[in-house]
Tab-separated table of C-alpha atoms and ligand atoms in Angstrom:
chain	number	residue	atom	x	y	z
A	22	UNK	CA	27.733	-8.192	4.657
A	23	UNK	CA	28.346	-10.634	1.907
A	24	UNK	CA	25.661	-11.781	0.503
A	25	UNK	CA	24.695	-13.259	-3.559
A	26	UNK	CA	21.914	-10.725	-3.273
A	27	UNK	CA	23.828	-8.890	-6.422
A	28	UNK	CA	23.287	-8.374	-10.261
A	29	UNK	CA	25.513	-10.077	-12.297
A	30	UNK	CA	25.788	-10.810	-16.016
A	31	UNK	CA	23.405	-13.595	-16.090
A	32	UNK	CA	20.396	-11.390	-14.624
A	33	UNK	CA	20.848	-8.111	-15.811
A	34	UNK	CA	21.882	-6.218	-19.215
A	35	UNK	CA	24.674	-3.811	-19.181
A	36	UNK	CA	23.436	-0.092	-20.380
A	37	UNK	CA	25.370	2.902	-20.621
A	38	UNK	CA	24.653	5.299	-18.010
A	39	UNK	CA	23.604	8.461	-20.361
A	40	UNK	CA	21.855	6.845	-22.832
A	41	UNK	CA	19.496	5.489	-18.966
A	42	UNK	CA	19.679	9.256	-18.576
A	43	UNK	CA	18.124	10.525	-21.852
A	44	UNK	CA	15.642	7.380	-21.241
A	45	UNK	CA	14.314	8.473	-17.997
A	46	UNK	CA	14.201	11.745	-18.666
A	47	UNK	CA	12.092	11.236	-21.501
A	48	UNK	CA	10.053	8.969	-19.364
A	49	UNK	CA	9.377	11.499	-16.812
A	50	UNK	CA	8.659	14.395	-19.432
A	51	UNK	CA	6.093	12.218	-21.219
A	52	UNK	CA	3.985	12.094	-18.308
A	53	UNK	CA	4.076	15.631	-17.457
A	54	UNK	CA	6.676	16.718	-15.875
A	55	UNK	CA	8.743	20.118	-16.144
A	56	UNK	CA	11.635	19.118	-18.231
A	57	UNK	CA	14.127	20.264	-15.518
A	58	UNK	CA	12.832	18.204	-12.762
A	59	UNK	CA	12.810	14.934	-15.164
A	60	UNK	CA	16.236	15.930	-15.442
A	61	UNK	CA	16.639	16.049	-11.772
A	62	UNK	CA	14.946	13.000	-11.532
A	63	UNK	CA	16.538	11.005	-13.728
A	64	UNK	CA	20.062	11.878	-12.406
A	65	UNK	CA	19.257	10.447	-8.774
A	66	UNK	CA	18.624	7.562	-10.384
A	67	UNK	CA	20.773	6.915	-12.456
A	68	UNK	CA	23.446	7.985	-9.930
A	69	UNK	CA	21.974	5.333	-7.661
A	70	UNK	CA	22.311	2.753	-10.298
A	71	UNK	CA	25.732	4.144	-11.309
A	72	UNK	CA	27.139	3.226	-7.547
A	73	UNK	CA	25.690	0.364	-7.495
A	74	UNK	CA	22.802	0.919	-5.582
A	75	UNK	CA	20.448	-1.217	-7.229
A	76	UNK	CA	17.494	-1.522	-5.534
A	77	UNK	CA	16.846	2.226	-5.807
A	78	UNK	CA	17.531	2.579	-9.268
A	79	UNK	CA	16.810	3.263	-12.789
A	80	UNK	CA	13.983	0.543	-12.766
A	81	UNK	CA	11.916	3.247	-10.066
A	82	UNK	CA	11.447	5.190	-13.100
A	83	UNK	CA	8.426	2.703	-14.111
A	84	UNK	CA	6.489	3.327	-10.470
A	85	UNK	CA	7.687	6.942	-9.631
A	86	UNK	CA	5.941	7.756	-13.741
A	87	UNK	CA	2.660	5.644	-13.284
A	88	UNK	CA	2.235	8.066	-9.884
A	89	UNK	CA	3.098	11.055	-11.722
A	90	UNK	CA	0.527	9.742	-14.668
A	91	UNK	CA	-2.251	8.863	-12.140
A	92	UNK	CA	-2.154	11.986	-9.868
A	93	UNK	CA	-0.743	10.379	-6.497
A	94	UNK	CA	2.260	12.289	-7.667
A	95	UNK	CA	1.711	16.385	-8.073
A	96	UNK	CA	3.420	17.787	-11.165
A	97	UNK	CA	4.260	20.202	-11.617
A	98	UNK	CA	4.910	20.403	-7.546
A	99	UNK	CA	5.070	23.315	-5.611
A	100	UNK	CA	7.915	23.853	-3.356
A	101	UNK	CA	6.968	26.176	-0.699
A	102	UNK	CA	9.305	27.314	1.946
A	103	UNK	CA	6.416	27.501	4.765
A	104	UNK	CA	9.013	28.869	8.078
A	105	UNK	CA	12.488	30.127	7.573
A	106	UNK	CA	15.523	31.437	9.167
A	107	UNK	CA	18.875	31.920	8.354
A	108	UNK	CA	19.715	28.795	9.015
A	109	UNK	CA	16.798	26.779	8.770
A	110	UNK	CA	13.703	26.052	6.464
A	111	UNK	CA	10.984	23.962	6.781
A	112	UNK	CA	9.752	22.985	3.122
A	113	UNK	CA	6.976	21.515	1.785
A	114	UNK	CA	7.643	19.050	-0.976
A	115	UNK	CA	4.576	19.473	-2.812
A	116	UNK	CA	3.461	16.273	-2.619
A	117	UNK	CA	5.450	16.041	-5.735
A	118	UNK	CA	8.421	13.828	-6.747
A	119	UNK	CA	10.417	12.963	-4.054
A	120	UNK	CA	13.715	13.208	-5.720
A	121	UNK	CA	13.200	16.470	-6.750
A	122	UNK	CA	12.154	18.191	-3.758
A	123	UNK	CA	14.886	16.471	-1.475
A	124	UNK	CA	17.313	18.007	-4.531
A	125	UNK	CA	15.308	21.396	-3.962
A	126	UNK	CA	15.910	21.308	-0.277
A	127	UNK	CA	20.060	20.572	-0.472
A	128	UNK	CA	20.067	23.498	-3.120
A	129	UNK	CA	18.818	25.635	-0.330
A	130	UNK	CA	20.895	24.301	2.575
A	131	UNK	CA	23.562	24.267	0.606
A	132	UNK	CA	22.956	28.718	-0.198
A	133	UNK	CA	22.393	29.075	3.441
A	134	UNK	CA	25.684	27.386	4.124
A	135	UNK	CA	27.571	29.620	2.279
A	136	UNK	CA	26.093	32.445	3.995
A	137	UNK	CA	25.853	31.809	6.855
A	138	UNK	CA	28.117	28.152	7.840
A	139	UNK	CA	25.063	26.306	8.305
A	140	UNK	CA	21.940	24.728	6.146
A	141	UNK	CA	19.114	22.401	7.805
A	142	UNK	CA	15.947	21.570	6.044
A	143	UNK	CA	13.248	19.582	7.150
A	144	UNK	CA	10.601	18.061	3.933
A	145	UNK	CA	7.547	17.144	4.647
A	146	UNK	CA	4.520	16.240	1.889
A	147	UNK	CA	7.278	14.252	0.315
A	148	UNK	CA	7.538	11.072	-1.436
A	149	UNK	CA	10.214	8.512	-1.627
A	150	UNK	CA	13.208	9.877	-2.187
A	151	UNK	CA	16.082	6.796	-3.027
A	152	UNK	CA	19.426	6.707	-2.742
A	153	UNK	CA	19.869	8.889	0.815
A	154	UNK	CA	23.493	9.916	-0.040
A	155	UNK	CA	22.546	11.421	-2.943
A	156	UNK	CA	21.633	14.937	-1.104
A	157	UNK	CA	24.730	14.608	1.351
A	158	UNK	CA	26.627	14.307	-1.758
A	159	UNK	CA	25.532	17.049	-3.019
A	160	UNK	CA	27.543	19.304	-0.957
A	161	UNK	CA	31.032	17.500	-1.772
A	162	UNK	CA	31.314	20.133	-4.528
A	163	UNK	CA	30.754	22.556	-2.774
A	164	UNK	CA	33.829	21.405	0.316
A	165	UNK	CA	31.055	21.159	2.594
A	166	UNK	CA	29.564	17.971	4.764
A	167	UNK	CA	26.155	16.953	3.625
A	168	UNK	CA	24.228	14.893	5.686
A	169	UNK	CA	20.690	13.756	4.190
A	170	UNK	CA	18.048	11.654	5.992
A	171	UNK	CA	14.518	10.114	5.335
A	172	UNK	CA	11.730	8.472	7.286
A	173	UNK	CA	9.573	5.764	5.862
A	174	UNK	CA	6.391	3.630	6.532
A	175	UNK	CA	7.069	0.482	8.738
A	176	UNK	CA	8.938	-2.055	7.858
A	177	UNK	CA	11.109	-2.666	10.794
A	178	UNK	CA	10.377	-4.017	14.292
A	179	UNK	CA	11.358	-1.691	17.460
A	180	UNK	CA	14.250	-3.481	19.386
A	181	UNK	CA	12.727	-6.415	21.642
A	182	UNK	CA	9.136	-5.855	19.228
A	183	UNK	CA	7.777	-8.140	17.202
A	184	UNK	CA	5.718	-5.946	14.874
A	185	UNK	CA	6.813	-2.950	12.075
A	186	UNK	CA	6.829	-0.168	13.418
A	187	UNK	CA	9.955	2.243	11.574
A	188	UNK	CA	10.640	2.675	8.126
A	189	UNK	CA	13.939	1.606	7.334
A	190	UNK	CA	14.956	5.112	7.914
A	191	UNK	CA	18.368	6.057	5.641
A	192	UNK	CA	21.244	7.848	7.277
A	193	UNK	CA	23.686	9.871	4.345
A	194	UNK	CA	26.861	11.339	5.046
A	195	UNK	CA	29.434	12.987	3.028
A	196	UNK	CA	32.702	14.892	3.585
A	197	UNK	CA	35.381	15.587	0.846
A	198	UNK	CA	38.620	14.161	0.901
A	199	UNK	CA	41.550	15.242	-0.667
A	200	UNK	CA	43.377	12.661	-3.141
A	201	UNK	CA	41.531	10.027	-1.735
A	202	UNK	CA	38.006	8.936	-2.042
A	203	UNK	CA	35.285	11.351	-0.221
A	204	UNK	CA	33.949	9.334	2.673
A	205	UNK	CA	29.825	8.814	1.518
A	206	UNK	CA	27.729	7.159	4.393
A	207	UNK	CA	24.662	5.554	2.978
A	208	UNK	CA	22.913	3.459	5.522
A	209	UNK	CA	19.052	1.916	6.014
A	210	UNK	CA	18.929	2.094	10.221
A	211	UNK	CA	17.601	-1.741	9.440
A	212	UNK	CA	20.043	-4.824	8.643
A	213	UNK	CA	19.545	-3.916	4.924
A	214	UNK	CA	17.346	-1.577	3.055
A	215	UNK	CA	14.293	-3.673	2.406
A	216	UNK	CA	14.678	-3.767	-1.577
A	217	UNK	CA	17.184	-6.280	-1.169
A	218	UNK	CA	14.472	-8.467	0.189
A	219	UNK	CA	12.691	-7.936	-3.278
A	220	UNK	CA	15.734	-8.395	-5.093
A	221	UNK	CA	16.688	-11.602	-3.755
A	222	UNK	CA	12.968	-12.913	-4.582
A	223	UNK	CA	13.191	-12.042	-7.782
A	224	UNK	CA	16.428	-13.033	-8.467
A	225	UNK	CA	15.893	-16.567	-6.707
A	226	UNK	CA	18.157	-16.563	-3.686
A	227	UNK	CA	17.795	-16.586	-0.123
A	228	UNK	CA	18.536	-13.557	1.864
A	229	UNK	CA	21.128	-14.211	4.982
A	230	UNK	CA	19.883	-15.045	8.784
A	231	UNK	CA	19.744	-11.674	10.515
A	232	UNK	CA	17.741	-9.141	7.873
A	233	UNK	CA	13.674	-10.532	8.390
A	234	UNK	CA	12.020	-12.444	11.177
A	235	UNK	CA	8.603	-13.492	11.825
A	236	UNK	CA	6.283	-12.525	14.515
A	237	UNK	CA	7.179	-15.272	16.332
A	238	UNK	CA	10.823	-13.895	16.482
A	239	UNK	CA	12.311	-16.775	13.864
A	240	UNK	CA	14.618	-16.193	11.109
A	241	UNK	CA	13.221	-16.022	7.701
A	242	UNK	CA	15.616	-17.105	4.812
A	243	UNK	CA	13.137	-17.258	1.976
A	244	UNK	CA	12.437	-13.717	0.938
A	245	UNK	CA	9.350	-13.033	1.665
A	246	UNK	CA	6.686	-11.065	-1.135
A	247	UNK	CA	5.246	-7.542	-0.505
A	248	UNK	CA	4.942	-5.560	3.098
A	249	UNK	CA	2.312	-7.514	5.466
A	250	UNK	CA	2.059	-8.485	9.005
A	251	UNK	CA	4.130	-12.154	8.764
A	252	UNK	CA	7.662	-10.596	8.610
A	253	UNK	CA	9.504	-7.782	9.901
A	254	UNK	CA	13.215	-6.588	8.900
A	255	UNK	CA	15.567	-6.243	12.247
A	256	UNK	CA	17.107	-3.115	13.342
A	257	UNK	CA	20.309	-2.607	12.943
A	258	UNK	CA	22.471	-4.987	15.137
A	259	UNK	CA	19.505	-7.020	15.117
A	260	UNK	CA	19.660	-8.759	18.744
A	261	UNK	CA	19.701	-7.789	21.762
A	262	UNK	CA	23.505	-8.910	22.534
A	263	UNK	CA	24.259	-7.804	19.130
A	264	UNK	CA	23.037	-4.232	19.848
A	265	UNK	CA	19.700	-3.376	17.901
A	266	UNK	CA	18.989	-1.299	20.341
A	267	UNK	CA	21.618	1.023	18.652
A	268	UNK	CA	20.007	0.676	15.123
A	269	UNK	CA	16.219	1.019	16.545
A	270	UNK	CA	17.174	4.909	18.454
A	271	UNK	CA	19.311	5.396	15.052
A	272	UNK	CA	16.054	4.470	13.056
A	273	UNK	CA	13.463	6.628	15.907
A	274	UNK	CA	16.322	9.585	15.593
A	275	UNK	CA	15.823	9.912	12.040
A	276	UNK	CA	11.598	9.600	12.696
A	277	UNK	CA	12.056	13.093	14.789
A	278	UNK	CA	14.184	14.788	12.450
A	279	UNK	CA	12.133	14.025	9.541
A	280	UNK	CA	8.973	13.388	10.686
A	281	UNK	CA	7.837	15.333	13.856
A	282	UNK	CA	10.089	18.064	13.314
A	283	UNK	CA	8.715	18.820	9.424
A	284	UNK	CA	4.890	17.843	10.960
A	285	UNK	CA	4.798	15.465	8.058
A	286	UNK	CA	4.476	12.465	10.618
A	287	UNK	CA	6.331	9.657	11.811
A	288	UNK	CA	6.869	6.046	10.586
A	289	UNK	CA	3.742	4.501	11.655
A	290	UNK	CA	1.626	7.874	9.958
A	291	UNK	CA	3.155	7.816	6.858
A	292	UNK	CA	1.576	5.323	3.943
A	293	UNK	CA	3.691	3.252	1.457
A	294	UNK	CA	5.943	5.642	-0.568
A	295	UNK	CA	5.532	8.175	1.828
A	296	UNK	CA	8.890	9.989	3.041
A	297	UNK	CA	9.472	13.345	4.569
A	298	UNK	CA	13.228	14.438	4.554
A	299	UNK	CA	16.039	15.705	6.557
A	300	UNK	CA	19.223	17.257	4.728
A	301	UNK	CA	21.448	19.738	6.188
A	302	UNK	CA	24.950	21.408	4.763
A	303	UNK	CA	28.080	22.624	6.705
A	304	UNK	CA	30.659	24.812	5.038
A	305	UNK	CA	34.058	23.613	5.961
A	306	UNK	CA	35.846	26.952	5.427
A	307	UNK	CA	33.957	28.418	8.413
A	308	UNK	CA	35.639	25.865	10.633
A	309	UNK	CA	39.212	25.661	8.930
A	310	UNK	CA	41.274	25.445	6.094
A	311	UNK	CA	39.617	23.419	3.377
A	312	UNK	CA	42.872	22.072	2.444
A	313	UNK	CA	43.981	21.314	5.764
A	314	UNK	CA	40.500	19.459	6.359
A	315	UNK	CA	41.195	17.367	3.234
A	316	UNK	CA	44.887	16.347	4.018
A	317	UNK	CA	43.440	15.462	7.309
A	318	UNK	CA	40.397	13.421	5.684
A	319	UNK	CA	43.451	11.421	3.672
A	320	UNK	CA	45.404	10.805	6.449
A	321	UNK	CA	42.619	9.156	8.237
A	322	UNK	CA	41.092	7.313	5.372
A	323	UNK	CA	44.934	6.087	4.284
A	324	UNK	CA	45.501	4.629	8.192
A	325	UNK	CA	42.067	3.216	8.315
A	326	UNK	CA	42.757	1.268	4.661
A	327	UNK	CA	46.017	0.584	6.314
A	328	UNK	CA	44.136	-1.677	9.103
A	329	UNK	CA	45.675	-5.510	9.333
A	330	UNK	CA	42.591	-7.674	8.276
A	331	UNK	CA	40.907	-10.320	9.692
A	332	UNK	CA	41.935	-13.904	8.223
A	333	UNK	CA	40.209	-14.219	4.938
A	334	UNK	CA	39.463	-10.351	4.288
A	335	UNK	CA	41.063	-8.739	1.336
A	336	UNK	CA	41.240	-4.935	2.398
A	337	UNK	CA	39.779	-3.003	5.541
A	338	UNK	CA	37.252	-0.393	3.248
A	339	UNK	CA	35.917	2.904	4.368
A	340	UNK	CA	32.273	3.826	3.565
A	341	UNK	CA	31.651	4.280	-0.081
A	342	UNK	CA	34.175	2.515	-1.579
A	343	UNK	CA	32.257	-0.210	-2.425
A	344	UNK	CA	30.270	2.279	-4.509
A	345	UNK	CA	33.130	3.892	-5.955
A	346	UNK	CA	34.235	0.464	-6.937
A	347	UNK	CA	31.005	-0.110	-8.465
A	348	UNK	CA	31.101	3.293	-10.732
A	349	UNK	CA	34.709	2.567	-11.833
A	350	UNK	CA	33.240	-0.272	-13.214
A	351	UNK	CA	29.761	0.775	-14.662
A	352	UNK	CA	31.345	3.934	-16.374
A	353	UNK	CA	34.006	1.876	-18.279
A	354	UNK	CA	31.428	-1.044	-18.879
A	355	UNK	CA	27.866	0.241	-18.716
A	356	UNK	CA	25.443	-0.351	-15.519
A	357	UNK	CA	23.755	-3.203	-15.121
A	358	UNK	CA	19.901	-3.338	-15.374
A	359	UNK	CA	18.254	-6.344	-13.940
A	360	UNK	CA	17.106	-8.107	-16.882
A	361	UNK	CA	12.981	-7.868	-15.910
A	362	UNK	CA	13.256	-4.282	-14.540
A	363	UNK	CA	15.095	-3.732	-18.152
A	364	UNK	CA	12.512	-4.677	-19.924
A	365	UNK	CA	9.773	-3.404	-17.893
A	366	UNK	CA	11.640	0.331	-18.544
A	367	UNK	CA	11.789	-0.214	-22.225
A	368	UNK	CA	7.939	-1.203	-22.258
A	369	UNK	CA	6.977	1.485	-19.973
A	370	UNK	CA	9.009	3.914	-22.411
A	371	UNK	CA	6.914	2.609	-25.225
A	372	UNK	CA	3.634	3.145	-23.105
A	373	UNK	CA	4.465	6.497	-22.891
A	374	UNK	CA	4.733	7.323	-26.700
A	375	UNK	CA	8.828	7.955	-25.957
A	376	UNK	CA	12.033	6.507	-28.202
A	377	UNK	CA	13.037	3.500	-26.788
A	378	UNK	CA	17.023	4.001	-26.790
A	379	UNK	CA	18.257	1.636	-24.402
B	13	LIG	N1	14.339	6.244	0.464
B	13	LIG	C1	14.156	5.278	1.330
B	13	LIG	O1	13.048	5.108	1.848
B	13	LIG	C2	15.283	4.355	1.702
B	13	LIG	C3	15.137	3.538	2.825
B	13	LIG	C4	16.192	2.701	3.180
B	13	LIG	C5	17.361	2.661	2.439
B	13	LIG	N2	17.485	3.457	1.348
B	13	LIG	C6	18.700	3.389	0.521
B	13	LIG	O2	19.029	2.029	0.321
B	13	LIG	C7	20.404	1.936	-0.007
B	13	LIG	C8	21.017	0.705	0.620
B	13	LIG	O3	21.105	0.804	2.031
B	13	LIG	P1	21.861	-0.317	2.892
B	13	LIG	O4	21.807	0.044	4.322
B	13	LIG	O5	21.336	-1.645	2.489
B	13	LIG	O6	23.353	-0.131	2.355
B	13	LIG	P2	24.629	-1.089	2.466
B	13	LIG	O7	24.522	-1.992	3.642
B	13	LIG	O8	24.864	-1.696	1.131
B	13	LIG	O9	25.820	-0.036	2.728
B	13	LIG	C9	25.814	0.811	3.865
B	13	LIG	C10	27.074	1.636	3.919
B	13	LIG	O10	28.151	0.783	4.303
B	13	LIG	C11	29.283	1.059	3.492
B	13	LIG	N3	30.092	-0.166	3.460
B	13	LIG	C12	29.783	-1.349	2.851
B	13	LIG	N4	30.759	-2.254	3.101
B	13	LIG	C13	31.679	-1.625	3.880
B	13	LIG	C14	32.893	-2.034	4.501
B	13	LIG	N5	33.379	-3.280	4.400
B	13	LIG	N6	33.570	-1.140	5.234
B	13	LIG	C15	33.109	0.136	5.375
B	13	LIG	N7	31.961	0.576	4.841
B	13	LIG	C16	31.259	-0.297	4.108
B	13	LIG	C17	28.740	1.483	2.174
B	13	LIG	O11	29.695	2.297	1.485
B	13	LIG	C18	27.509	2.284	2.604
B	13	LIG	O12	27.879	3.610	2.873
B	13	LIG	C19	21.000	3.265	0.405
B	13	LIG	O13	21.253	4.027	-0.765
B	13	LIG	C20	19.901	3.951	1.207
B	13	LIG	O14	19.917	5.360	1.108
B	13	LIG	C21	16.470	4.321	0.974
């Protein structure tokens, strides 16, 4: 979707991405927590910033530390593994960073899968957990699929409904390629991931027809402030002829795997911030020939980049090159920080007694 919901050099301030890692991490420490999960946290943002994913950035730092500070965040959080198979776990999150215990819960599917083919975990006392593909990622290394999901409080009517009801439930999905880019999924079951609407408030433009309605089922175009009962976001596909049906099962489909299958509830149970996790790892080599699977992957990617476009499109894409594009750019020229969230880090890094160094 185009859109001039974007950073550019006018509203944001280019850092380097590891001097926003030594920042955070500090951040994170200073309020108490273990040094290796600041670490951990810390890297899944700035990996989100890095690819361009903006809205669930470095500038989360500043919430996801005033939680840890005032207790609605446990550190340091317990992890238990409360059923297991060889295959499976279900995992409680500890009602600790979010970030950390979806990383926790890849690390494990990840050891199953090499055992045994096969890694499914299911989250639940979780908190929010950004950038879905992050976890799916996670297996790239490792020439395995990752696949990484998360459920959310409402902010997205049902299909046909006129009231929130789904959390903009995120859909991640990674598999390696060969010489060309690995194919990385990374999709809110809703038009957009609803920090775009915040975005586009606060950097003063209107978001497109097709991403919020009212009640009433009319299109909102000014973006609307904070989660209440005037707006809604659509489902993916957004009408009925366009197909939000489609988006709204996507969006209940993540619910089950997250939500009622972890016991950590669905959508409409779970408060703001709330999100219980789905991640699962397959190891390529039990199927085939990792090699084989990657020439394969290129072949398909290089034909689908091949596609004629439409009149007035540049290039036919495949899922994550726009945030490949993105990290090209922010490694050589530093990632751009939206100038308020910028300074709101640097004062929050102040508050908590830390260097500031960006
Ligand atoms: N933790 C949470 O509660 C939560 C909830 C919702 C979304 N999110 C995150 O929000 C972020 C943004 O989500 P979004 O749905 O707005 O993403 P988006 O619409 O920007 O991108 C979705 C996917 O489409 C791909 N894509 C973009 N243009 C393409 C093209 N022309 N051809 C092929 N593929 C293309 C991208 O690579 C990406 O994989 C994601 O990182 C998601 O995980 C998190």
């Amino acid at each position: 979707m185009v859109s001039k919901v974007k950073l550019n050099d006018s509203n944001s301030t280019r850092v380097r991405a590891s001097d926003l890692q030594k920042q955070l991490s500090s951040i994170f420490e200073a309020v108490g927590t273990p040094e290796d999960h600041a670490e951990i946290a810390a890297k899944v943002l700035v990996s989100a910033s890095v690819r361009g994913v903006d809205t669930h950035g470095v500038a989360n730092v500043v919430g996801y530390s005033q939680s840890v500070e005032n207790g609605v965040y446990t550190t340091p959080q317990q992890m238990d593994i409360i059923s297991e198979s060889e295959t499976t776990a279900l995992m409680s999150g500890g009602n600790g960073i979010g970030l950390v215990s979806a990383y926790r819960a890849m690390e494990i599917a990840i050891e199953k899968a090499k055992k045994h083919g096969l890694g499914m975990i299911s989250v639940r006392d979780g908190h929010h957990v950004g950038m879905v593909a992050y976890y799916a990622m996670m297996a790239l290394e490792h020439d395995m699929i990752g696949m990484s999901m998360t459920t959310a409080a409402p902010a997205v009517r049902p299909a046909l409904g006129a009231k929130k009801m789904l959390g903009t439930n995120p859909i991640g999905f990674a598999a390696p390629a060969g010489e060309e880019r690995d194919f990385v999924l990374d999709m809110a079951t809703s038009t957009v991931a609803s920090g775009k609407v915040g975005l586009a408030r606060r950097i003063g433009v209107p978001i497109p027809a097709g991403w919020a309605v009212t009640p009433e089922g009319e299109e909102i175009t000014n973006p609307p402030e904070g989660e209440n009962e005037t707006w809604s976001l659509n489902p993916l596909g957004n009408t009925r002829e366009q197909g939000s049906h489609k988006g709204y099962g996507l969006a209940v489909m993540v619910d089950i795997l997250c939500g009622v299958l972890s016991g950590g509830g669905f959508s409409n149970q779970l408060a703001r911030g709330e999100n219980m996790t789905w991640v699962m790892a397959i190891d390529i080599a039990k199927f085939r020939d990792v090699d084989d699977f990657k020439a394969m992957m290129d072949d398909m990617i290089r034909e689908l980049h091949a596609t004629p476009t439409l009149p007035g499109e540049d290039r036919v894409l495949v899922a994550g090159d726009p945030e490949m594009d993105a990290t090209d750019d922010r490694i050589a020229n530093g990632v751009p920080v939206e100038n308020g969230q910028y300074a709101a880090i640097r004062a929050r890094a102040a508050e908590v007694g830390v260097e500031v160094i960006i």
